Short mmCIF file of C-alpha atoms and ligand atoms in Angstrom, two decimals:
data_model
loop_
_atom_site.label_atom_id
_atom_site.label_comp_id
_atom_site.label_asym_id
_atom_site.label_seq_id
_atom_site.Cartn_x
_atom_site.Cartn_y
_atom_site.Cartn_z
CA MET R 1 33.14 46.15 20.32
CA SER R 2 32.68 49.72 19.07
CA ARG R 3 29.03 50.71 18.13
CA ALA R 4 28.66 50.91 14.40
CA LYS R 5 27.29 54.22 12.99
CA THR R 6 23.35 53.90 12.71
CA ILE R 7 20.82 55.81 10.74
CA TYR R 8 17.02 55.81 10.87
CA THR R 9 15.37 54.91 7.51
CA CYS R 10 11.58 55.13 6.68
CA GLN R 11 10.64 51.45 5.83
CA ASN R 12 7.96 52.67 3.56
CA CYS R 13 9.61 55.23 1.27
CA GLY R 14 13.29 54.89 2.17
CA ALA R 15 13.80 58.51 3.56
CA GLN R 16 16.64 58.69 6.22
CA ALA R 17 16.90 60.83 9.34
CA PRO R 18 19.66 60.87 11.88
CA LYS R 19 17.21 60.59 14.49
CA TRP R 20 14.06 58.35 15.19
CA LEU R 21 10.74 59.98 13.96
CA GLY R 22 7.16 59.10 14.70
CA LYS R 23 5.95 60.36 11.36
CA CYS R 24 7.76 60.14 8.06
CA PRO R 25 7.72 63.82 6.89
CA ASP R 26 8.13 62.54 3.29
CA CYS R 27 5.47 59.83 2.88
CA ASN R 28 3.25 61.00 5.96
CA GLN R 29 3.16 57.38 7.29
CA TRP R 30 3.50 56.85 11.12
CA ASN R 31 5.93 54.34 12.85
CA THR R 32 7.80 53.42 9.94
CA TYR R 33 11.29 54.53 11.15
CA ALA R 34 13.66 51.89 11.94
CA GLU R 35 17.20 51.90 13.06
CA GLU R 36 19.65 50.48 10.51
CA ILE R 37 23.40 50.21 10.39
CA VAL R 38 25.32 52.55 7.89
CA SER R 39 27.75 50.19 6.28
CA GLN R 40 30.69 51.77 3.97
CA ALA R 41 31.30 49.04 1.45
CA ALA R 42 28.48 48.41 -1.01
CA GLY R 43 27.85 44.75 -1.12
CA LYS R 44 29.05 44.13 2.29
CA GLN R 45 25.66 45.74 3.43
CA SER R 46 24.39 43.47 6.28
CA GLY R 47 21.67 41.00 5.28
CA LEU R 48 22.98 40.52 1.87
CA ILE R 49 24.66 37.30 1.11
CA ASP R 50 28.17 37.60 -0.09
CA PHE R 51 28.69 34.62 -2.23
CA ALA R 52 32.54 35.47 -2.95
CA SER R 53 32.40 36.73 -6.68
CA LEU R 54 32.14 33.67 -8.63
CA PRO R 55 32.27 34.08 -12.51
CA PRO R 56 28.96 33.37 -14.47
CA LYS R 57 28.61 29.90 -15.92
CA PRO R 58 26.19 28.35 -18.42
CA ILE R 59 23.44 26.75 -16.28
CA THR R 60 24.03 23.26 -18.16
CA GLU R 61 27.60 23.22 -16.31
CA ILE R 62 26.59 24.14 -12.79
CA ASP R 63 27.08 21.37 -10.28
CA ALA R 64 23.73 20.96 -8.70
CA LYS R 65 24.38 17.97 -6.60
CA GLU R 66 23.98 19.88 -3.24
CA GLY R 67 20.40 20.49 -4.09
CA LEU R 68 19.31 16.90 -3.25
CA HIS R 69 16.88 16.68 -0.45
CA ILE R 70 18.08 14.60 2.59
CA PRO R 71 15.15 13.05 4.55
CA VAL R 72 15.14 14.10 8.25
CA GLY R 73 13.43 10.70 9.18
CA MET R 74 10.33 12.46 10.19
CA GLY R 75 7.71 11.58 7.11
CA GLU R 76 5.46 14.43 7.84
CA LEU R 77 8.32 17.01 8.08
CA ASP R 78 10.08 15.63 4.92
CA ARG R 79 6.66 15.86 3.14
CA VAL R 80 6.39 19.51 3.96
CA LEU R 81 9.97 20.25 2.98
CA GLY R 82 9.58 18.68 -0.38
CA GLY R 83 11.12 15.20 0.68
CA GLY R 84 13.87 16.25 3.25
CA TYR R 85 16.17 19.36 4.16
CA VAL R 86 18.60 20.63 1.37
CA PRO R 87 22.08 20.82 2.63
CA GLY R 88 23.17 24.54 3.13
CA SER R 89 19.52 25.93 3.17
CA THR R 90 17.82 28.18 5.79
CA VAL R 91 14.40 27.08 7.18
CA LEU R 92 12.15 29.26 9.53
CA ILE R 93 9.64 27.79 11.52
CA GLY R 94 6.79 29.99 12.76
CA GLY R 95 4.08 29.52 15.18
CA GLU R 96 2.20 30.81 18.39
CA PRO R 97 3.74 30.32 21.47
CA GLY R 98 3.39 26.98 23.12
CA ILE R 99 2.27 25.37 19.67
CA GLY R 100 5.48 23.10 19.79
CA LYS R 101 7.97 24.89 17.77
CA SER R 102 10.78 24.15 20.17
CA THR R 103 9.52 20.40 20.53
CA LEU R 104 9.65 19.94 16.75
CA LEU R 105 12.89 21.45 16.28
CA LEU R 106 14.60 19.37 19.19
CA GLN R 107 13.13 16.13 17.71
CA THR R 108 14.13 17.05 14.24
CA LEU R 109 17.90 17.75 15.46
CA SER R 110 18.08 14.75 17.58
CA ARG R 111 17.22 12.52 14.52
CA LEU R 112 19.83 14.56 12.50
CA ALA R 113 22.32 14.08 15.27
CA GLN R 114 21.56 10.35 15.64
CA SER R 115 22.23 10.15 11.87
CA GLY R 116 25.56 11.22 12.35
CA LYS R 117 25.47 15.16 11.76
CA LYS R 118 27.09 17.62 14.05
CA VAL R 119 24.34 19.77 15.35
CA LEU R 120 24.41 22.88 17.40
CA TYR R 121 21.18 24.12 19.20
CA VAL R 122 21.40 27.80 20.30
CA SER R 123 18.57 28.70 22.68
CA GLY R 124 17.68 32.15 23.73
CA GLU R 125 14.72 31.08 25.74
CA GLU R 126 15.50 28.02 27.75
CA SER R 127 18.46 27.01 29.83
CA ALA R 128 20.45 23.71 28.87
CA ALA R 129 19.02 21.96 31.72
CA GLN R 130 15.69 22.79 30.57
CA ILE R 131 16.32 21.55 27.13
CA LYS R 132 17.98 18.32 28.55
CA MET R 133 14.75 17.61 30.47
CA ARG R 134 12.62 18.24 27.45
CA GLY R 135 15.04 16.08 25.46
CA GLU R 136 14.74 13.21 27.87
CA ARG R 137 11.26 13.09 27.57
CA LEU R 138 11.48 13.13 23.71
CA GLY R 139 14.37 10.64 23.78
CA ALA R 140 16.68 12.99 22.12
CA ALA R 141 19.95 11.99 23.68
CA SER R 142 23.12 12.12 21.26
CA ALA R 143 26.79 13.03 21.57
CA ASN R 144 26.54 15.00 18.37
CA LEU R 145 23.95 17.28 19.68
CA TRP R 146 25.41 20.17 21.31
CA VAL R 147 23.47 22.67 23.20
CA VAL R 148 24.25 26.44 24.32
CA THR R 149 22.22 29.16 25.92
CA GLU R 150 23.13 32.42 24.24
CA ASN R 151 21.55 35.40 22.67
CA SER R 152 24.27 37.71 21.57
CA LEU R 153 25.24 37.31 17.80
CA GLU R 154 28.67 38.31 18.46
CA ARG R 155 29.22 35.34 20.65
CA ILE R 156 27.35 33.00 18.58
CA LEU R 157 29.41 33.87 15.49
CA GLU R 158 32.63 33.21 17.81
CA ILE R 159 31.32 29.80 18.92
CA LEU R 160 30.50 29.05 15.27
CA LYS R 161 33.91 30.07 14.15
CA LYS R 162 35.63 27.67 16.88
CA ASP R 163 33.83 24.48 15.76
CA SER R 164 31.66 24.74 12.81
CA PRO R 165 28.48 22.57 12.81
CA GLN R 166 26.76 20.90 9.79
CA ILE R 167 23.34 21.82 11.16
CA LEU R 168 22.42 25.26 13.32
CA ALA R 169 19.25 25.89 15.02
CA ILE R 170 18.31 28.93 16.67
CA ASP R 171 15.49 29.18 19.16
CA SER R 172 14.30 31.84 18.53
CA ILE R 173 15.34 34.83 16.33
CA GLN R 174 13.27 37.25 18.62
CA THR R 175 15.73 36.59 21.47
CA LEU R 176 18.90 37.39 19.18
CA TYR R 177 20.50 40.86 19.37
CA THR R 178 23.43 42.55 18.22
CA GLY R 179 25.76 45.17 20.00
CA GLN R 180 25.73 47.13 16.87
CA LEU R 181 22.33 48.37 17.34
CA SER R 182 21.03 50.05 20.37
CA SER R 183 17.56 48.69 20.14
CA ALA R 184 15.99 45.81 22.16
CA PRO R 185 15.93 42.15 21.22
CA GLY R 186 12.90 41.52 18.99
CA THR R 187 12.50 44.77 17.26
CA VAL R 188 12.68 44.83 13.33
CA SER R 189 16.07 46.08 12.97
CA GLN R 190 17.91 43.69 15.70
CA VAL R 191 15.87 40.41 14.00
CA ARG R 192 16.81 41.50 10.60
CA GLU R 193 20.63 42.35 11.45
CA SER R 194 21.10 39.34 13.50
CA THR R 195 19.42 36.89 11.28
CA GLY R 196 20.96 38.36 8.03
CA HIS R 197 24.52 37.63 9.53
CA LEU R 198 23.78 34.19 10.54
CA ILE R 199 22.36 33.49 6.94
CA THR R 200 25.18 34.91 5.15
CA TRP R 201 27.58 32.88 7.38
CA ALA R 202 25.57 29.76 6.99
CA LYS R 203 25.49 30.23 3.02
CA ARG R 204 29.21 30.68 3.07
CA GLN R 205 29.89 27.46 5.15
CA GLY R 206 27.14 25.27 3.67
CA THR R 207 25.48 24.94 7.08
CA THR R 208 21.80 24.09 7.28
CA CYS R 209 19.91 26.45 9.62
CA PHE R 210 16.67 26.08 11.42
CA PHE R 211 15.15 29.42 12.74
CA VAL R 212 12.33 29.53 15.05
CA GLY R 213 10.21 32.65 14.97
CA HIS R 214 7.25 33.82 16.94
CA VAL R 215 3.89 34.95 15.39
CA THR R 216 2.09 38.06 16.22
CA LYS R 217 -1.48 38.27 17.03
CA GLU R 218 -2.36 39.00 13.37
CA GLY R 219 -0.91 35.84 12.40
CA SER R 220 2.25 37.14 10.50
CA LEU R 221 5.73 36.32 11.64
CA ALA R 222 6.90 39.02 14.02
CA GLY R 223 9.75 40.86 12.77
CA PRO R 224 10.25 41.94 9.22
CA LYS R 225 8.92 40.81 6.03
CA VAL R 226 12.06 40.70 4.68
CA LEU R 227 13.18 37.79 6.71
CA GLU R 228 10.85 35.64 4.87
CA HIS R 229 12.64 36.57 1.75
CA MET R 230 15.94 35.74 2.97
CA VAL R 231 15.34 32.24 4.03
CA ASP R 232 14.82 29.49 1.35
CA CYS R 233 11.81 27.82 3.24
CA VAL R 234 9.00 29.21 5.65
CA LEU R 235 7.19 26.74 7.62
CA TYR R 236 3.90 27.53 9.98
CA PHE R 237 2.73 25.54 12.44
CA GLU R 238 -0.88 25.94 13.45
CA SER R 239 -3.73 24.20 15.37
CA ASP R 240 -7.23 24.82 16.74
CA PRO R 241 -7.42 25.98 20.32
CA GLY R 242 -7.40 23.11 22.85
CA GLN R 243 -6.77 20.56 20.36
CA THR R 244 -3.90 18.08 20.25
CA LEU R 245 -3.66 17.99 16.69
CA ARG R 246 -0.78 20.19 14.84
CA ILE R 247 -0.65 21.19 11.19
CA LEU R 248 2.53 22.20 9.53
CA ARG R 249 2.33 24.06 6.29
CA ALA R 250 4.87 25.51 3.98
CA CYS R 251 4.29 29.09 2.84
CA LYS R 252 7.33 29.22 0.97
CA ASN R 253 9.82 26.73 -0.26
CA ARG R 254 12.55 27.23 -2.84
CA TYR R 255 13.17 23.38 -3.13
CA GLY R 256 9.43 22.07 -3.44
CA ALA R 257 5.95 22.63 -3.53
CA THR R 258 4.08 24.85 -0.83
CA HIS R 259 0.66 23.07 -0.66
CA GLU R 260 1.80 19.92 1.40
CA LEU R 261 0.47 19.46 4.96
CA GLY R 262 2.30 17.82 7.72
CA ILE R 263 -0.07 16.51 10.45
CA PHE R 264 1.07 15.79 13.89
CA GLU R 265 -0.39 15.15 17.35
CA MET R 266 1.01 16.62 20.51
CA THR R 267 1.50 13.83 23.12
CA GLY R 268 3.42 13.14 26.36
CA GLN R 269 6.38 12.10 24.36
CA GLY R 270 6.39 14.95 22.12
CA LEU R 271 5.09 15.42 18.48
CA LYS R 272 3.55 12.04 17.14
CA GLU R 273 3.04 11.69 13.25
CA ILE R 274 -0.28 11.02 12.09
CA GLU R 275 -0.29 8.26 9.45
CA ASN R 276 -3.82 8.39 8.46
CA PRO R 277 -5.27 11.87 9.15
CA SER R 278 -8.66 11.21 7.59
CA ASN R 279 -9.46 8.76 10.39
CA ILE R 280 -8.66 11.47 12.73
CA PHE R 281 -10.60 14.12 11.07
CA LEU R 282 -13.85 11.90 10.67
CA GLY R 283 -13.39 10.52 14.32
CA GLU R 284 -15.60 12.33 16.25
CA ARG R 285 -18.48 12.54 13.69
CA ASN R 286 -22.02 12.11 14.94
CA GLN R 287 -23.71 9.83 12.55
CA LYS R 288 -26.90 10.82 10.72
CA ASN R 289 -26.95 14.88 11.80
CA PRO R 290 -28.46 17.20 9.87
CA GLY R 291 -25.67 19.96 8.72
CA SER R 292 -22.74 17.32 8.82
CA VAL R 293 -21.36 16.18 5.38
CA VAL R 294 -18.13 14.43 4.49
CA THR R 295 -15.83 15.77 1.42
CA ALA R 296 -12.54 14.69 0.04
CA SER R 297 -10.06 17.56 -0.04
CA LEU R 298 -6.64 17.32 -1.51
CA GLU R 299 -3.89 18.92 0.35
CA GLY R 300 -0.79 18.81 -1.79
CA THR R 301 -0.60 15.26 -2.92
CA ARG R 302 -2.43 13.78 -0.28
CA PRO R 303 -6.18 13.13 -0.24
CA LEU R 304 -8.11 14.14 3.01
CA LEU R 305 -11.58 13.32 3.97
CA LEU R 306 -13.06 16.03 6.18
CA GLU R 307 -16.17 16.75 7.95
CA ILE R 308 -18.16 19.96 7.20
CA GLN R 309 -20.35 21.19 9.70
CA THR R 310 -23.01 23.58 9.10
CA LEU R 311 -25.79 25.19 11.27
CA VAL R 312 -28.29 27.50 9.69
CA THR R 313 -30.71 28.98 12.49
CA HIS R 314 -33.24 32.02 12.35
CA SER R 315 -31.51 35.20 13.02
CA GLY R 316 -32.75 38.10 15.21
CA LEU R 317 -30.03 40.41 13.78
CA ALA R 318 -30.57 42.86 10.92
CA ASN R 319 -27.42 41.80 9.33
CA PRO R 320 -27.54 37.79 10.03
CA ARG R 321 -24.27 36.31 10.68
CA ARG R 322 -22.26 34.32 8.29
CA THR R 323 -19.27 32.65 10.22
CA CYS R 324 -16.82 30.38 8.66
CA ILE R 325 -14.10 28.35 10.58
CA GLY R 326 -11.44 26.73 8.43
CA ALA R 327 -13.34 27.67 5.29
CA ASP R 328 -13.24 30.78 3.08
CA ASN R 329 -15.60 33.39 3.85
CA SER R 330 -16.42 34.96 0.30
CA ARG R 331 -16.83 31.13 -0.91
CA VAL R 332 -19.53 30.51 1.54
CA ALA R 333 -21.28 33.80 0.70
CA LEU R 334 -21.11 32.83 -2.89
CA LEU R 335 -22.70 29.46 -1.98
CA VAL R 336 -25.51 31.27 -0.12
CA ALA R 337 -26.40 33.27 -3.05
CA VAL R 338 -26.45 30.07 -5.38
CA LEU R 339 -28.66 28.45 -2.94
CA GLU R 340 -31.05 31.50 -2.71
CA LYS R 341 -31.26 32.20 -6.45
CA ILE R 342 -31.15 28.76 -8.06
CA VAL R 343 -32.46 26.13 -5.34
CA GLY R 344 -34.93 28.98 -3.77
CA LEU R 345 -33.81 28.83 -0.34
CA GLN R 346 -34.81 31.98 1.81
CA LEU R 347 -31.73 32.32 3.63
CA TYR R 348 -31.45 36.33 4.09
CA ASP R 349 -32.85 35.92 7.77
CA GLN R 350 -30.88 32.86 8.67
CA ASP R 351 -27.45 33.02 10.76
CA ILE R 352 -25.07 30.56 9.07
CA PHE R 353 -22.16 28.86 10.59
CA VAL R 354 -19.78 26.66 8.61
CA ASN R 355 -16.96 24.97 10.33
CA ILE R 356 -14.31 22.41 9.10
CA ALA R 357 -13.96 20.00 11.76
CA GLY R 358 -10.30 19.38 13.08
CA GLY R 359 -9.09 22.78 13.03
CA ILE R 360 -7.79 22.37 9.24
CA LYS R 361 -7.90 25.43 7.00
CA THR R 362 -8.45 24.97 3.59
CA GLU R 363 -9.38 26.81 0.49
CA GLU R 364 -10.01 23.79 -1.74
CA PRO R 365 -12.68 24.56 -4.27
CA ALA R 366 -13.66 20.84 -4.29
CA LEU R 367 -15.39 21.52 -0.79
CA ASP R 368 -18.18 23.72 -2.33
CA LEU R 369 -20.44 20.86 -3.03
CA GLY R 370 -20.29 19.63 0.67
CA MET R 371 -20.83 23.31 2.11
CA ALA R 372 -23.59 24.10 -0.40
CA VAL R 373 -25.46 20.69 0.59
CA GLY R 374 -24.48 21.10 4.34
CA ILE R 375 -26.24 24.45 4.47
CA PHE R 376 -29.21 22.99 2.62
CA SER R 377 -29.19 20.09 4.97
CA SER R 378 -29.08 21.91 8.28
CA PHE R 379 -31.79 24.58 6.79
CA ARG R 380 -34.24 21.87 6.09
CA ASN R 381 -33.33 19.74 8.80
CA LEU R 382 -32.62 16.73 6.58
CA ALA R 383 -29.57 14.45 7.12
CA VAL R 384 -27.04 13.21 4.50
CA ASP R 385 -26.36 9.81 4.63
CA PRO R 386 -23.36 9.27 6.54
CA LYS R 387 -21.31 7.15 4.24
CA THR R 388 -21.72 9.50 1.26
CA VAL R 389 -18.95 11.83 0.05
CA LEU R 390 -19.73 15.02 -1.80
CA ILE R 391 -17.01 16.33 -4.16
CA GLY R 392 -17.14 19.29 -6.38
CA GLU R 393 -16.68 22.78 -7.19
CA VAL R 394 -19.98 25.02 -7.59
CA GLY R 395 -20.11 27.66 -10.22
CA LEU R 396 -22.31 30.86 -10.31
CA THR R 397 -24.95 29.35 -12.24
CA GLY R 398 -25.30 26.38 -9.70
CA GLU R 399 -23.24 23.97 -12.14
CA VAL R 400 -20.96 21.37 -10.60
CA ARG R 401 -17.30 21.85 -12.03
CA PRO R 402 -14.87 19.10 -12.24
CA VAL R 403 -11.93 18.93 -9.65
CA GLN R 404 -8.38 17.56 -9.89
CA ARG R 405 -7.29 14.12 -9.18
CA ILE R 406 -10.73 12.60 -8.43
CA ASP R 407 -9.37 9.05 -8.40
CA MET R 408 -7.05 9.72 -5.49
CA ARG R 409 -10.01 11.30 -3.48
CA LEU R 410 -12.32 8.32 -4.37
CA GLN R 411 -9.71 5.69 -3.44
CA GLU R 412 -9.32 7.28 -0.17
CA ALA R 413 -13.15 7.57 0.38
CA ALA R 414 -13.44 3.96 -0.29
CA LYS R 415 -10.48 2.91 1.87
CA LEU R 416 -12.14 4.68 4.88
CA GLY R 417 -15.45 2.71 4.29
CA MET R 418 -17.47 5.38 2.52
CA ALA R 419 -20.31 3.69 0.23
CA ARG R 420 -21.03 6.45 -2.18
CA ALA R 421 -19.60 9.46 -3.77
CA LEU R 422 -21.41 12.23 -5.66
CA ILE R 423 -19.02 13.76 -8.14
CA PRO R 424 -19.21 16.35 -11.15
CA SER R 425 -20.24 14.66 -14.21
CA ARG R 426 -17.24 16.08 -16.22
CA ASN R 427 -14.96 13.86 -13.89
CA THR R 428 -16.62 10.67 -14.53
CA PRO R 429 -14.61 9.56 -17.85
CA GLY R 430 -11.52 9.49 -15.79
CA THR R 431 -12.73 7.45 -12.86
CA LYS R 432 -12.18 3.70 -12.15
CA GLU R 433 -14.60 1.24 -10.90
CA LEU R 434 -14.12 0.50 -6.88
CA LYS R 435 -15.52 -2.35 -5.18
CA ASN R 436 -18.63 -1.70 -2.90
CA PHE R 437 -18.51 2.09 -3.79
CA GLN R 438 -21.13 3.64 -5.86
CA ILE R 439 -20.12 6.62 -7.90
CA THR R 440 -22.97 8.98 -8.92
CA PRO R 441 -22.18 12.01 -11.40
CA VAL R 442 -24.18 15.08 -10.99
CA LYS R 443 -24.44 18.09 -13.44
CA ASN R 444 -25.60 20.75 -11.13
CA ILE R 445 -26.56 21.31 -7.53
CA GLU R 446 -30.22 20.74 -8.16
CA GLU R 447 -29.44 17.35 -9.54
CA CYS R 448 -27.19 16.67 -6.60
CA LEU R 449 -30.12 17.60 -3.90
CA HIS R 450 -32.48 15.51 -5.94
CA GLN R 451 -30.04 12.49 -5.67
CA LEU R 452 -29.48 12.92 -1.93
CA PHE R 453 -33.24 13.84 -0.50
P1 TYD Y 501 6.90 24.11 22.98
O1 TYD Y 501 7.71 23.34 21.91
O2 TYD Y 501 7.81 24.63 23.90
O3 TYD Y 501 6.31 25.38 22.14
P2 TYD Y 501 7.02 26.65 21.46
O4 TYD Y 501 8.42 26.47 21.42
O5 TYD Y 501 6.28 26.57 20.04
O6 TYD Y 501 6.52 27.88 22.32
O7 TYD Y 501 5.76 23.44 23.38
C1 TYD Y 501 5.31 23.67 24.45
C2 TYD Y 501 3.87 22.86 24.54
O8 TYD Y 501 3.87 21.47 24.22
C3 TYD Y 501 3.56 22.86 26.09
O9 TYD Y 501 2.41 23.35 26.35
C4 TYD Y 501 3.54 21.35 26.64
C5 TYD Y 501 3.53 20.76 25.42
N1 TYD Y 501 4.18 19.48 25.37
C6 TYD Y 501 3.57 18.30 25.36
O10 TYD Y 501 2.39 18.12 25.43
N2 TYD Y 501 4.42 17.19 25.49
C7 TYD Y 501 5.81 17.17 25.12
O11 TYD Y 501 6.51 16.20 25.23
C8 TYD Y 501 6.33 18.12 25.08
C9 TYD Y 501 7.91 18.41 24.83
C10 TYD Y 501 5.64 19.47 25.09
MG1 MG Y 502 9.75 27.57 22.27
#
């Protein structure tokens, strides 16, 4: 195959040059030049989806049956996808090396194959024998699941032309390359060109595509941002280092909401779905410890009981430390300011550490009250009753503001054996009575502390 004509384009301002340049002479940015294919015909430009010119139609007459979700059969994945996969859609799964992307993909594909779909798994990282060995451990054996080790885009397209699968999986996009470009696999232009071609092909054929993508140290998907715009759904796989818990999160979904979480555990037999995550998050809690409080967060449509751990100790530093793991730094800074001004705590010479146990990351405002009380509890060395849940957003004047879906949170708390909840007073009109469960409304942070200590 002859090499296509290429040109170098600045990814910042769009300036072009026949050779690579370190610094763009137009916008003065460094390292922004990337190799791109020059395409003659407009519209055929690589990466663009060619929907074979269909005439416009009134929206009421468009047949949208294909938009239906088909469950994969793994509840947690289906939840994140918004009910299942949509035929003809493209899904990108990102995550750090070794987190379990290939495992999740193989488990998903085997479910789909067992349901009678023709599935092709293209791996550029592992040999077919390695995949088979992993598959045996995961119980993924089906005659409908085809495996090939390949990383040339041209050869993959040839395979696809010969026998076209209903589901295509590429593991990973960083190993793909096209002979049209001289740059190495994994570079921005290679990833964009190859994936663009496959997406165009899949959209035309109505094939569902799963892509695996690696994540850089900064936490963004390696490869161009444009890739996230091209696919329909971007899922991120995350975990706490050294933990077996894995959290799947959608950061883009054209067919559903993006705030749902899928929670799995990595076991010897692959990823296991966690049915009742609150149990796991509260499992390792030490009873009656100052600085430990329980709160009820809402992730998507699911309430989750979480343990907030706080540690406040005297600091020897000129600028005391404020470290947050899983929580929002600026939120904690705000709560510290409220505690200093309104409650009168002297925290300016204290190191403050806040950790959401279990490796979950959340910016839910309803955690505010829990974090504020946690900081107070650790600072004064007073433990909060372990069967008490704290729910509420804290405002700048120390008022406790209402949160969404209070009933779901309270039910989850009662279900897990909690005995009491402190909730925003403006939330009380909407709450139902629960058996053996006391609900205490609070107006502001001072009232809350009075009730607790
Ligand atoms: P893998 O899916 O290969 O990660 P990725 O594709 O994201 O790089 O997962 C690799 C890790 O998962 C590896 O450290 C071993 C572990 N693992 C298990 O604990 N149990 C299993 O059944 C499998 C298949 C993997
Ligand atoms: Mg892998």
